[in-house]
Amino acid sequence: MEIIKFGYLKWKQLSYFNFILSTTLIIIISLLPIGFIFDYFNITEEEVGGIDADSYSTIGLILSAVVFAPLMETLFLQTLPIKLLQGLLKNKYELLIILFSSLLFSLMHFGYSYWYSLLTLPTGIILAKTYILFQERKESSFWTTTAIHSLRNLVAVVFILLEAL
C-alpha cells in the first residue's frame, strides 16, 4: 500500500508535460485488464463497438475524436458536474464527486455499447481525478484534462488509421 501512496504522490507532483504524458499512459494501461476480461468472455471488438471511423474522413475523425469530443466532454462531463457537486457538497466527498463524473462519462459512451461504456469507466475516473488535482495547481484543470483526453484519443485514432491501411 505504501508503494501505491508513494507512486500517487510522485504522479501528482510531476511537471505539467510529464503529468500529461504519464497520465495518458496510465489511462491506456488501465484499459488492458478490461481488454483481457473481454477476451476471456469472448466479447468481440464488434460487440464493444466504438466510433465508426469509416463514416469520417481522416481530418473529420481527427477533429471529432481529438479536438471536439475532448473539449465538449471535459466541459460537460468533468467541469460542470465536478464544480456543481463541489459547490453543493462544500468541496467534500471527493470520491463521490469523481464517481459521479466518471459514471456520466461512461454513460455518455453507452451509445456505442454497454461494453464500450464499461471500457471508458477507468478513463472517466482518471480524467475526473486529474480535473480535481489541477484545481490545486497553477495550470488549468480544463485544459489539462482536455489535453490528456485528446492525447488518449489521438493514440486510438492512430491505431484506427493504421488498421485501415
GROMACS .gro file of N, CA and C in nm:
model
  495
    1MET      N    1   0.082  -0.120   0.000
    1MET     CA    2   0.000   0.000   0.000
    1MET      C    3   0.086   0.126   0.000
    2GLU      N    4   0.200   0.117   0.068
    2GLU     CA    5   0.290   0.233   0.074
    2GLU      C    6   0.345   0.268  -0.065
    3ILE      N    7   0.370   0.166  -0.145
    3ILE     CA    8   0.424   0.190  -0.280
    3ILE      C    9   0.321   0.264  -0.366
    4ILE      N   10   0.193   0.231  -0.348
    4ILE     CA   11   0.087   0.298  -0.423
    4ILE      C   12   0.078   0.444  -0.379
    5LYS      N   13   0.082   0.466  -0.250
    5LYS     CA   14   0.077   0.602  -0.196
    5LYS      C   15   0.197   0.683  -0.246
    6PHE      N   16   0.315   0.622  -0.244
    6PHE     CA   17   0.436   0.689  -0.293
    6PHE      C   18   0.422   0.723  -0.441
    7GLY      N   19   0.375   0.627  -0.520
    7GLY     CA   20   0.356   0.649  -0.663
    7GLY      C   21   0.255   0.759  -0.691
    8TYR      N   22   0.147   0.760  -0.614
    8TYR     CA   23   0.045   0.863  -0.629
    8TYR      C   24   0.102   1.001  -0.598
    9LEU      N   25   0.178   1.012  -0.491
    9LEU     CA   26   0.237   1.141  -0.454
    9LEU      C   27   0.334   1.189  -0.561
   10LYS      N   28   0.413   1.099  -0.615
   10LYS     CA   29   0.506   1.135  -0.723
   10LYS      C   30   0.430   1.178  -0.849
   11TRP      N   31   0.325   1.102  -0.881
   11TRP     CA   32   0.243   1.131  -1.001
   11TRP      C   33   0.184   1.271  -0.993
   12LYS      N   34   0.125   1.306  -0.882
   12LYS     CA   35   0.058   1.436  -0.874
   12LYS      C   36   0.154   1.553  -0.868
   13GLN      N   37   0.283   1.525  -0.846
   13GLN     CA   38   0.383   1.632  -0.842
   13GLN      C   39   0.465   1.642  -0.971
   14LEU      N   40   0.432   1.560  -1.068
   14LEU     CA   41   0.506   1.563  -1.195
   14LEU      C   42   0.494   1.700  -1.261
   15SER      N   43   0.594   1.734  -1.341
   15SER     CA   44   0.585   1.856  -1.420
   15SER      C   45   0.465   1.843  -1.515
   16TYR      N   46   0.419   1.955  -1.563
   16TYR     CA   47   0.298   1.958  -1.645
   16TYR      C   48   0.305   1.861  -1.763
   17PHE      N   49   0.408   1.872  -1.842
   17PHE     CA   50   0.423   1.789  -1.961
   17PHE      C   51   0.433   1.641  -1.923
   18ASN      N   52   0.513   1.610  -1.822
   18ASN     CA   53   0.527   1.471  -1.777
   18ASN      C   54   0.397   1.417  -1.719
   19PHE      N   55   0.321   1.503  -1.653
   19PHE     CA   56   0.192   1.460  -1.599
   19PHE      C   57   0.099   1.420  -1.713
   20ILE      N   58   0.093   1.501  -1.816
   20ILE     CA   59   0.005   1.471  -1.930
   20ILE      C   60   0.046   1.340  -1.997
   21LEU      N   61   0.175   1.324  -2.023
   21LEU     CA   62   0.221   1.200  -2.088
   21LEU      C   63   0.200   1.078  -2.000
   22SER      N   64   0.236   1.087  -1.873
   22SER     CA   65   0.224   0.969  -1.787
   22SER      C   66   0.078   0.935  -1.760
   23THR      N   67  -0.007   1.035  -1.749
   23THR     CA   68  -0.149   1.009  -1.724
   23THR      C   69  -0.214   0.945  -1.847
   24THR      N   70  -0.174   0.989  -1.964
   24THR     CA   71  -0.224   0.925  -2.086
   24THR      C   72  -0.182   0.778  -2.088
   25LEU      N   73  -0.058   0.752  -2.051
   25LEU     CA   74  -0.009   0.614  -2.045
   25LEU      C   75  -0.084   0.534  -1.938
   26ILE      N   76  -0.111   0.595  -1.824
   26ILE     CA   77  -0.187   0.528  -1.718
   26ILE      C   78  -0.326   0.491  -1.769
   27ILE      N   79  -0.389   0.581  -1.842
   27ILE     CA   80  -0.522   0.552  -1.897
   27ILE      C   81  -0.515   0.431  -1.990
   28ILE      N   82  -0.418   0.431  -2.078
   28ILE     CA   83  -0.405   0.321  -2.174
   28ILE      C   84  -0.379   0.189  -2.101
   29ILE      N   85  -0.292   0.193  -2.002
   29ILE     CA   86  -0.262   0.072  -1.924
   29ILE      C   87  -0.385   0.026  -1.845
   30SER      N   88  -0.465   0.121  -1.797
   30SER     CA   89  -0.585   0.084  -1.719
   30SER      C   90  -0.689   0.011  -1.803
   31LEU      N   91  -0.679   0.024  -1.934
   31LEU     CA   92  -0.774  -0.044  -2.022
   31LEU      C   93  -0.736  -0.190  -2.046
   32LEU      N   94  -0.611  -0.225  -2.023
   32LEU     CA   95  -0.565  -0.361  -2.052
   32LEU      C   96  -0.640  -0.468  -1.973
   33PRO      N   97  -0.658  -0.454  -1.842
   33PRO     CA   98  -0.732  -0.560  -1.770
   33PRO      C   99  -0.874  -0.580  -1.824
   34ILE      N  100  -0.938  -0.471  -1.863
   34ILE     CA  101  -1.074  -0.485  -1.918
   34ILE      C  102  -1.068  -0.557  -2.052
   35GLY      N  103  -0.966  -0.527  -2.131
   35GLY     CA  104  -0.947  -0.598  -2.258
   35GLY      C  105  -0.926  -0.746  -2.237
   36PHE      N  106  -0.847  -0.781  -2.136
   36PHE     CA  107  -0.826  -0.924  -2.105
   36PHE      C  108  -0.955  -0.990  -2.060
   37ILE      N  109  -1.033  -0.919  -1.981
   37ILE     CA  110  -1.163  -0.974  -1.937
   37ILE      C  111  -1.255  -0.994  -2.057
   38PHE      N  112  -1.258  -0.896  -2.147
   38PHE     CA  113  -1.339  -0.910  -2.268
   38PHE      C  114  -1.294  -1.032  -2.347
   39ASP      N  115  -1.163  -1.049  -2.362
   39ASP     CA  116  -1.111  -1.167  -2.434
   39ASP      C  117  -1.152  -1.295  -2.365
   40TYR      N  118  -1.140  -1.300  -2.234
   40TYR     CA  119  -1.174  -1.420  -2.158
   40TYR      C  120  -1.320  -1.460  -2.180
   41PHE      N  121  -1.408  -1.360  -2.185
   41PHE     CA  122  -1.551  -1.387  -2.203
   41PHE      C  123  -1.594  -1.382  -2.350
   42ASN      N  124  -1.497  -1.382  -2.440
   42ASN     CA  125  -1.523  -1.383  -2.584
   42ASN      C  126  -1.610  -1.267  -2.630
   43ILE      N  127  -1.589  -1.150  -2.573
   43ILE     CA  128  -1.659  -1.030  -2.617
   43ILE      C  129  -1.577  -0.971  -2.731
   44THR      N  130  -1.636  -0.966  -2.848
   44THR     CA  131  -1.563  -0.927  -2.968
   44THR      C  132  -1.553  -0.776  -2.981
   45GLU      N  133  -1.462  -0.732  -3.068
   45GLU     CA  134  -1.449  -0.588  -3.097
   45GLU      C  135  -1.580  -0.533  -3.152
   46GLU      N  136  -1.650  -0.613  -3.230
   46GLU     CA  137  -1.778  -0.569  -3.286
   46GLU      C  138  -1.880  -0.546  -3.176
   47GLU      N  139  -1.880  -0.632  -3.074
   47GLU     CA  140  -1.971  -0.614  -2.961
   47GLU      C  141  -1.935  -0.492  -2.878
   48VAL      N  142  -1.807  -0.465  -2.864
   48VAL     CA  143  -1.762  -0.348  -2.787
   48VAL      C  144  -1.798  -0.221  -2.864
   49GLY      N  145  -1.774  -0.222  -2.993
   49GLY     CA  146  -1.810  -0.108  -3.076
   49GLY      C  147  -1.712   0.007  -3.060
   50GLY      N  148  -1.759   0.124  -3.091
   50GLY     CA  149  -1.675   0.244  -3.087
   50GLY      C  150  -1.709   0.332  -3.206
   51ILE      N  151  -1.630   0.433  -3.223
   51ILE     CA  152  -1.655   0.529  -3.330
   51ILE      C  153  -1.648   0.459  -3.466
   52ASP      N  154  -1.741   0.493  -3.554
   52ASP     CA  155  -1.744   0.437  -3.689
   52ASP      C  156  -1.650   0.520  -3.777
   53ALA      N  157  -1.525   0.482  -3.778
   53ALA     CA  158  -1.422   0.559  -3.847
   53ALA      C  159  -1.451   0.570  -3.997
   54ASP      N  160  -1.519   0.471  -4.052
   54ASP     CA  161  -1.547   0.472  -4.196
   54ASP      C  162  -1.642   0.585  -4.236
   55SER      N  163  -1.716   0.638  -4.140
   55SER     CA  164  -1.810   0.745  -4.173
   55SER      C  165  -1.745   0.883  -4.164
   56TYR      N  166  -1.616   0.887  -4.139
   56TYR     CA  167  -1.542   1.012  -4.129
   56TYR      C  168  -1.427   1.013  -4.228
   57SER      N  169  -1.392   1.132  -4.274
   57SER     CA  170  -1.265   1.147  -4.344
   57SER      C  171  -1.157   1.145  -4.236
   58THR      N  172  -1.034   1.134  -4.277
   58THR     CA  173  -0.925   1.134  -4.179
   58THR      C  174  -0.926   1.262  -4.097
   59ILE      N  175  -0.941   1.375  -4.164
   59ILE     CA  176  -0.946   1.505  -4.095
   59ILE      C  177  -1.070   1.511  -4.005
   60GLY      N  178  -1.182   1.462  -4.054
   60GLY     CA  179  -1.305   1.462  -3.974
   60GLY      C  180  -1.291   1.377  -3.849
   61LEU      N  181  -1.226   1.261  -3.863
   61LEU     CA  182  -1.204   1.172  -3.749
   61LEU      C  183  -1.114   1.240  -3.645
   62ILE      N  184  -1.008   1.302  -3.691
   62ILE     CA  185  -0.916   1.371  -3.601
   62ILE      C  186  -0.987   1.488  -3.531
   63LEU      N  187  -1.058   1.568  -3.608
   63LEU     CA  188  -1.128   1.682  -3.548
   63LEU      C  189  -1.233   1.636  -3.447
   64SER      N  190  -1.308   1.533  -3.483
   64SER     CA  191  -1.413   1.484  -3.395
   64SER      C  192  -1.358   1.421  -3.268
   65ALA      N  193  -1.266   1.326  -3.284
   65ALA     CA  194  -1.218   1.247  -3.170
   65ALA      C  195  -1.109   1.315  -3.089
   66VAL      N  196  -1.026   1.394  -3.155
   66VAL     CA  197  -0.910   1.450  -3.087
   66VAL      C  198  -0.932   1.595  -3.044
   67VAL      N  199  -1.020   1.666  -3.112
   67VAL     CA  200  -1.043   1.807  -3.077
   67VAL      C  201  -1.179   1.826  -3.011
   68PHE      N  202  -1.286   1.803  -3.086
   68PHE     CA  203  -1.419   1.840  -3.036
   68PHE      C  204  -1.469   1.753  -2.920
   69ALA      N  205  -1.457   1.623  -2.930
   69ALA     CA  206  -1.506   1.536  -2.822
   69ALA      C  207  -1.437   1.566  -2.689
   70PRO      N  208  -1.304   1.574  -2.685
   70PRO     CA  209  -1.241   1.607  -2.556
   70PRO      C  210  -1.282   1.744  -2.501
   71LEU      N  211  -1.297   1.842  -2.588
   71LEU     CA  212  -1.341   1.975  -2.541
   71LEU      C  213  -1.480   1.969  -2.481
   72MET      N  214  -1.573   1.910  -2.553
   72MET     CA  215  -1.712   1.904  -2.506
   72MET      C  216  -1.726   1.813  -2.384
   73GLU      N  217  -1.660   1.700  -2.387
   73GLU     CA  218  -1.672   1.606  -2.275
   73GLU      C  219  -1.606   1.661  -2.149
   74THR      N  220  -1.495   1.731  -2.163
   74THR     CA  221  -1.433   1.793  -2.045
   74THR      C  222  -1.526   1.897  -1.986
   75LEU      N  223  -1.590   1.975  -2.071
   75LEU     CA  224  -1.682   2.078  -2.022
   75LEU      C  225  -1.803   2.015  -1.953
   76PHE      N  226  -1.870   1.921  -2.020
   76PHE     CA  227  -1.997   1.868  -1.971
   76PHE      C  228  -1.986   1.748  -1.878
   77LEU      N  229  -1.873   1.678  -1.880
   77LEU     CA  230  -1.862   1.556  -1.800
   77LEU      C  231  -1.760   1.566  -1.687
   78GLN      N  232  -1.676   1.669  -1.692
   78GLN     CA  233  -1.587   1.693  -1.579
   78GLN      C  234  -1.615   1.832  -1.518
   79THR      N  235  -1.593   1.938  -1.593
   79THR     CA  236  -1.602   2.073  -1.537
   79THR      C  237  -1.736   2.100  -1.469
   80LEU      N  238  -1.844   2.090  -1.543
   80LEU     CA  239  -1.976   2.127  -1.486
   80LEU      C  240  -2.019   2.035  -1.372
   81PRO      N  241  -2.016   1.903  -1.388
   81PRO     CA  242  -2.060   1.820  -1.275
   81PRO      C  243  -1.969   1.832  -1.152
   82ILE      N  244  -1.839   1.841  -1.175
   82ILE     CA  245  -1.747   1.849  -1.061
   82ILE      C  246  -1.767   1.979  -0.986
   83LYS      N  247  -1.771   2.090  -1.059
   83LYS     CA  248  -1.790   2.219  -0.991
   83LYS      C  249  -1.926   2.227  -0.924
   84LEU      N  250  -2.029   2.174  -0.987
   84LEU     CA  251  -2.163   2.175  -0.928
   84LEU      C  252  -2.164   2.096  -0.798
   85LEU      N  253  -2.111   1.974  -0.802
   85LEU     CA  254  -2.110   1.892  -0.681
   85LEU      C  255  -2.017   1.947  -0.573
   86GLN      N  256  -1.906   2.005  -0.614
   86GLN     CA  257  -1.818   2.066  -0.514
   86GLN      C  258  -1.890   2.180  -0.442
   87GLY      N  259  -1.969   2.255  -0.517
   87GLY     CA  260  -2.047   2.363  -0.455
   87GLY      C  261  -2.156   2.309  -0.363
   88LEU      N  262  -2.227   2.209  -0.410
   88LEU     CA  263  -2.336   2.151  -0.330
   88LEU      C  264  -2.285   2.078  -0.207
   89LEU      N  265  -2.172   2.010  -0.222
   89LEU     CA  266  -2.118   1.929  -0.113
   89LEU      C  267  -2.008   2.002  -0.035
   90LYS      N  268  -1.997   2.132  -0.060
   90LYS     CA  269  -1.897   2.215   0.009
   90LYS      C  270  -1.755   2.159  -0.009
   91ASN      N  271  -1.729   2.110  -0.129
   91ASN     CA  272  -1.598   2.060  -0.168
   91ASN      C  273  -1.553   1.938  -0.086
   92LYS      N  274  -1.650   1.868  -0.026
   92LYS     CA  275  -1.621   1.745   0.048
   92LYS      C  276  -1.660   1.626  -0.040
   93TYR      N  277  -1.629   1.507   0.003
   93TYR     CA  278  -1.669   1.383  -0.065
   93TYR      C  279  -1.611   1.374  -0.206
   94GLU      N  280  -1.480   1.393  -0.215
   94GLU     CA  281  -1.412   1.389  -0.344
   94GLU      C  282  -1.439   1.258  -0.418
   95LEU      N  283  -1.438   1.147  -0.346
   95LEU     CA  284  -1.461   1.017  -0.409
   95LEU      C  285  -1.599   1.011  -0.475
   96LEU      N  286  -1.699   1.063  -0.408
   96LEU     CA  287  -1.835   1.066  -0.463
   96LEU      C  288  -1.840   1.154  -0.588
   97ILE      N  289  -1.771   1.266  -0.584
   97ILE     CA  290  -1.768   1.357  -0.698
   97ILE      C  291  -1.700   1.290  -0.817
   98ILE      N  292  -1.589   1.223  -0.793
   98ILE     CA  293  -1.518   1.152  -0.900
   98ILE      C  294  -1.606   1.041  -0.956
   99LEU      N  295  -1.672   0.968  -0.869
   99LEU     CA  296  -1.759   0.859  -0.913
   99LEU      C  297  -1.873   0.912  -1.000
  100PHE      N  298  -1.935   1.021  -0.959
  100PHE     CA  299  -2.046   1.079  -1.035
  100PHE      C  300  -1.999   1.123  -1.174
  101SER      N  301  -1.889   1.198  -1.179
  101SER     CA  302  -1.835   1.244  -1.307
  101SER      C  303  -1.797   1.125  -1.395
  102SER      N  304  -1.737   1.023  -1.336
  102SER     CA  305  -1.694   0.904  -1.411
  102SER      C  306  -1.812   0.827  -1.467
  103LEU      N  307  -1.916   0.815  -1.388
  103LEU     CA  308  -2.036   0.745  -1.436
  103LEU      C  309  -2.103   0.823  -1.550
  104LEU      N  310  -2.105   0.955  -1.539
  104LEU     CA  311  -2.158   1.036  -1.650
  104LEU      C  312  -2.074   1.012  -1.776
  105PHE      N  313  -1.943   1.014  -1.760
  105PHE     CA  314  -1.852   0.992  -1.872
  105PHE      C  315  -1.879   0.855  -1.936
  106SER      N  316  -1.892   0.755  -1.852
  106SER     CA  317  -1.918   0.620  -1.901
  106SER      C  318  -2.053   0.612  -1.972
  107LEU      N  319  -2.156   0.669  -1.911
  107LEU     CA  320  -2.290   0.664  -1.970
  107LEU      C  321  -2.299   0.738  -2.103
  108MET      N  322  -2.219   0.844  -2.117
  108MET     CA  323  -2.219   0.918  -2.245
  108MET      C  324  -2.163   0.833  -2.359
  109HIS      N  325  -2.094   0.726  -2.326
  109HIS     CA  326  -2.039   0.638  -2.429
  109HIS      C  327  -2.123   0.511  -2.445
  110PHE      N  328  -2.235   0.507  -2.377
  110PHE     CA  329  -2.324   0.391  -2.381
  110PHE      C  330  -2.382   0.369  -2.521
  111GLY      N  331  -2.391   0.475  -2.599
  111GLY     CA  332  -2.445   0.465  -2.735
  111GLY      C  333  -2.368   0.369  -2.824
  112TYR      N  334  -2.240   0.353  -2.795
  112TYR     CA  335  -2.161   0.256  -2.871
  112TYR      C  336  -2.196   0.114  -2.830
  113SER      N  337  -2.202   0.090  -2.700
  113SER     CA  338  -2.244  -0.038  -2.645
  113SER      C  339  -2.226  -0.034  -2.494
  114TYR      N  340  -2.290  -0.130  -2.428
  114TYR     CA  341  -2.271  -0.145  -2.284
  114TYR      C  342  -2.123  -0.169  -2.255
  115TRP      N  343  -2.060  -0.253  -2.338
  115TRP     CA  344  -1.920  -0.289  -2.316
  115TRP      C  345  -1.829  -0.169  -2.334
  116TYR      N  346  -1.856  -0.087  -2.433
  116TYR     CA  347  -1.775   0.032  -2.457
  116TYR      C  348  -1.788   0.128  -2.339
  117SER      N  349  -1.910   0.139  -2.289
  117SER     CA  350  -1.934   0.223  -2.173
  117SER      C  351  -1.851   0.176  -2.054
  118LEU      N  352  -1.849   0.046  -2.031
  118LEU     CA  353  -1.768  -0.011  -1.923
  118LEU      C  354  -1.619   0.015  -1.946
  119LEU      N  355  -1.577   0.004  -2.071
  119LEU     CA  356  -1.438   0.027  -2.107
  119LEU      C  357  -1.394   0.171  -2.079
  120THR      N  358  -1.485   0.266  -2.087
  120THR     CA  359  -1.450   0.406  -2.067
  120THR      C  360  -1.449   0.448  -1.919
  121LEU      N  361  -1.499   0.363  -1.832
  121LEU     CA  362  -1.507   0.400  -1.690
  121LEU      C  363  -1.371   0.434  -1.627
  122PRO      N  364  -1.267   0.353  -1.646
  122PRO     CA  365  -1.137   0.393  -1.588
  122PRO      C  366  -1.087   0.527  -1.641
  123THR      N  367  -1.109   0.552  -1.769
  123THR     CA  368  -1.069   0.681  -1.827
  123THR      C  369  -1.144   0.794  -1.758
  124GLY      N  370  -1.274   0.776  -1.736
  124GLY     CA  371  -1.353   0.877  -1.667
  124GLY      C  372  -1.303   0.904  -1.527
  125ILE      N  373  -1.264   0.799  -1.457
  125ILE     CA  374  -1.212   0.814  -1.320
  125ILE      C  375  -1.083   0.897  -1.322
  126ILE      N  376  -0.993   0.861  -1.411
  126ILE     CA  377  -0.864   0.930  -1.419
  126ILE      C  378  -0.881   1.075  -1.464
  127LEU      N  379  -0.970   1.099  -1.559
  127LEU     CA  380  -0.994   1.237  -1.603
  127LEU      C  381  -1.056   1.322  -1.492
  128ALA      N  382  -1.150   1.265  -1.418
  128ALA     CA  383  -1.212   1.339  -1.307
  128ALA      C  384  -1.108   1.369  -1.199
  129LYS      N  385  -1.025   1.272  -1.166
  129LYS     CA  386  -0.921   1.295  -1.065
  129LYS      C  387  -0.822   1.400  -1.113
  130THR      N  388  -0.787   1.395  -1.240
  130THR     CA  389  -0.698   1.496  -1.298
  130THR      C  390  -0.759   1.635  -1.283
  131TYR      N  391  -0.885   1.646  -1.317
  131TYR     CA  392  -0.952   1.777  -1.309
  131TYR      C  393  -0.943   1.832  -1.166
  132ILE      N  394  -0.972   1.749  -1.069
  132ILE     CA  395  -0.970   1.792  -0.929
  132ILE      C  396  -0.827   1.824  -0.884
  133LEU      N  397  -0.730   1.742  -0.923
  133LEU     CA  398  -0.591   1.769  -0.887
  133LEU      C  399  -0.545   1.905  -0.939
  134PHE      N  400  -0.582   1.936  -1.062
  134PHE     CA  401  -0.534   2.059  -1.122
  134PHE      C  402  -0.612   2.182  -1.077
  135GLN      N  403  -0.715   2.165  -1.000
  135GLN     CA  404  -0.779   2.280  -0.937
  135GLN      C  405  -0.685   2.338  -0.832
  136GLU      N  406  -0.592   2.257  -0.782
  136GLU     CA  407  -0.498   2.300  -0.680
  136GLU      C  408  -0.364   2.345  -0.739
  137ARG      N  409  -0.344   2.328  -0.867
  137ARG     CA  410  -0.219   2.367  -0.932
  137ARG      C  411  -0.240   2.494  -1.012
  138LYS      N  412  -0.130   2.552  -1.058
  138LYS     CA  413  -0.140   2.677  -1.133
  138LYS      C  414  -0.192   2.657  -1.275
  139GLU      N  415  -0.177   2.535  -1.329
  139GLU     CA  416  -0.224   2.507  -1.463
  139GLU      C  417  -0.375   2.485  -1.462
  140SER      N  418  -0.438   2.505  -1.575
  140SER     CA  419  -0.583   2.494  -1.587
  140SER      C  420  -0.632   2.350  -1.578
  141SER      N  421  -0.730   2.327  -1.492
  141SER     CA  422  -0.795   2.195  -1.483
  141SER      C  423  -0.857   2.157  -1.616
  142PHE      N  424  -0.926   2.253  -1.676
  142PHE     CA  425  -0.997   2.226  -1.801
  142PHE      C  426  -0.899   2.186  -1.911
  143TRP      N  427  -0.796   2.268  -1.933
  143TRP     CA  428  -0.706   2.241  -2.045
  143TRP      C  429  -0.617   2.119  -2.020
  144THR      N  430  -0.582   2.093  -1.896
  144THR     CA  431  -0.502   1.974  -1.866
  144THR      C  432  -0.584   1.849  -1.893
  145THR      N  433  -0.707   1.847  -1.843
  145THR     CA  434  -0.794   1.731  -1.863
  145THR      C  435  -0.822   1.712  -2.011
  146THR      N  436  -0.847   1.821  -2.082
  146THR     CA  437  -0.872   1.814  -2.226
  146THR      C  438  -0.750   1.761  -2.300
  147ALA      N  439  -0.631   1.807  -2.262
  147ALA     CA  440  -0.508   1.763  -2.328
  147ALA      C  441  -0.487   1.613  -2.312
  148ILE      N  442  -0.509   1.563  -2.191
  148ILE     CA  443  -0.493   1.420  -2.166
  148ILE      C  444  -0.594   1.340  -2.247
  149HIS      N  445  -0.719   1.385  -2.245
  149HIS     CA  446  -0.825   1.317  -2.320
  149HIS      C  447  -0.792   1.319  -2.470
  150SER      N  448  -0.747   1.434  -2.519
  150SER     CA  449  -0.712   1.446  -2.661
  150SER      C  450  -0.597   1.353  -2.699
  151LEU      N  451  -0.495   1.349  -2.615
  151LEU     CA  452  -0.380   1.263  -2.645
  151LEU      C  453  -0.420   1.116  -2.642
  152ARG      N  454  -0.502   1.078  -2.546
  152ARG     CA  455  -0.551   0.940  -2.540
  152ARG      C  456  -0.631   0.906  -2.666
  153ASN      N  457  -0.719   0.996  -2.708
  153ASN     CA  458  -0.797   0.973  -2.829
  153ASN      C  459  -0.709   0.973  -2.953
  154LEU      N  460  -0.604   1.055  -2.954
  154LEU     CA  461  -0.512   1.056  -3.067
  154LEU      C  462  -0.445   0.920  -3.083
  155VAL      N  463  -0.406   0.860  -2.973
  155VAL     CA  464  -0.348   0.726  -2.978
  155VAL      C  465  -0.447   0.628  -3.042
  156ALA      N  466  -0.573   0.636  -3.000
  156ALA     CA  467  -0.676   0.548  -3.057
  156ALA      C  468  -0.695   0.575  -3.206
  157VAL      N  469  -0.698   0.701  -3.245
  157VAL     CA  470  -0.716   0.737  -3.386
  157VAL      C  471  -0.599   0.686  -3.470
  158VAL      N  472  -0.478   0.698  -3.419
  158VAL     CA  473  -0.361   0.648  -3.492
  158VAL      C  474  -0.376   0.498  -3.515
  159PHE      N  475  -0.419   0.424  -3.414
  159PHE     CA  476  -0.439   0.279  -3.432
  159PHE      C  477  -0.552   0.250  -3.530
  160ILE      N  478  -0.659   0.327  -3.525
  160ILE     CA  479  -0.768   0.310  -3.621
  160ILE      C  480  -0.718   0.332  -3.763
  161LEU      N  481  -0.641   0.438  -3.782
  161LEU     CA  482  -0.591   0.471  -3.916
  161LEU      C  483  -0.488   0.368  -3.964
  162LEU      N  484  -0.404   0.320  -3.874
  162LEU     CA  485  -0.308   0.217  -3.912
  162LEU      C  486  -0.377   0.086  -3.948
  163GLU      N  487  -0.483   0.055  -3.876
  163GLU     CA  488  -0.559  -0.067  -3.903
  163GLU      C  489  -0.625  -0.061  -4.041
  164ALA      N  490  -0.660   0.060  -4.085
  164ALA     CA  491  -0.728   0.079  -4.213
  164ALA      C  492  -0.632   0.064  -4.331
  165LEU      N  493  -0.502   0.069  -4.305
  165LEU     CA  494  -0.404   0.060  -4.415
  165LEU      C  495  -0.396  -0.079  -4.473
   0.00000   0.00000   0.00000
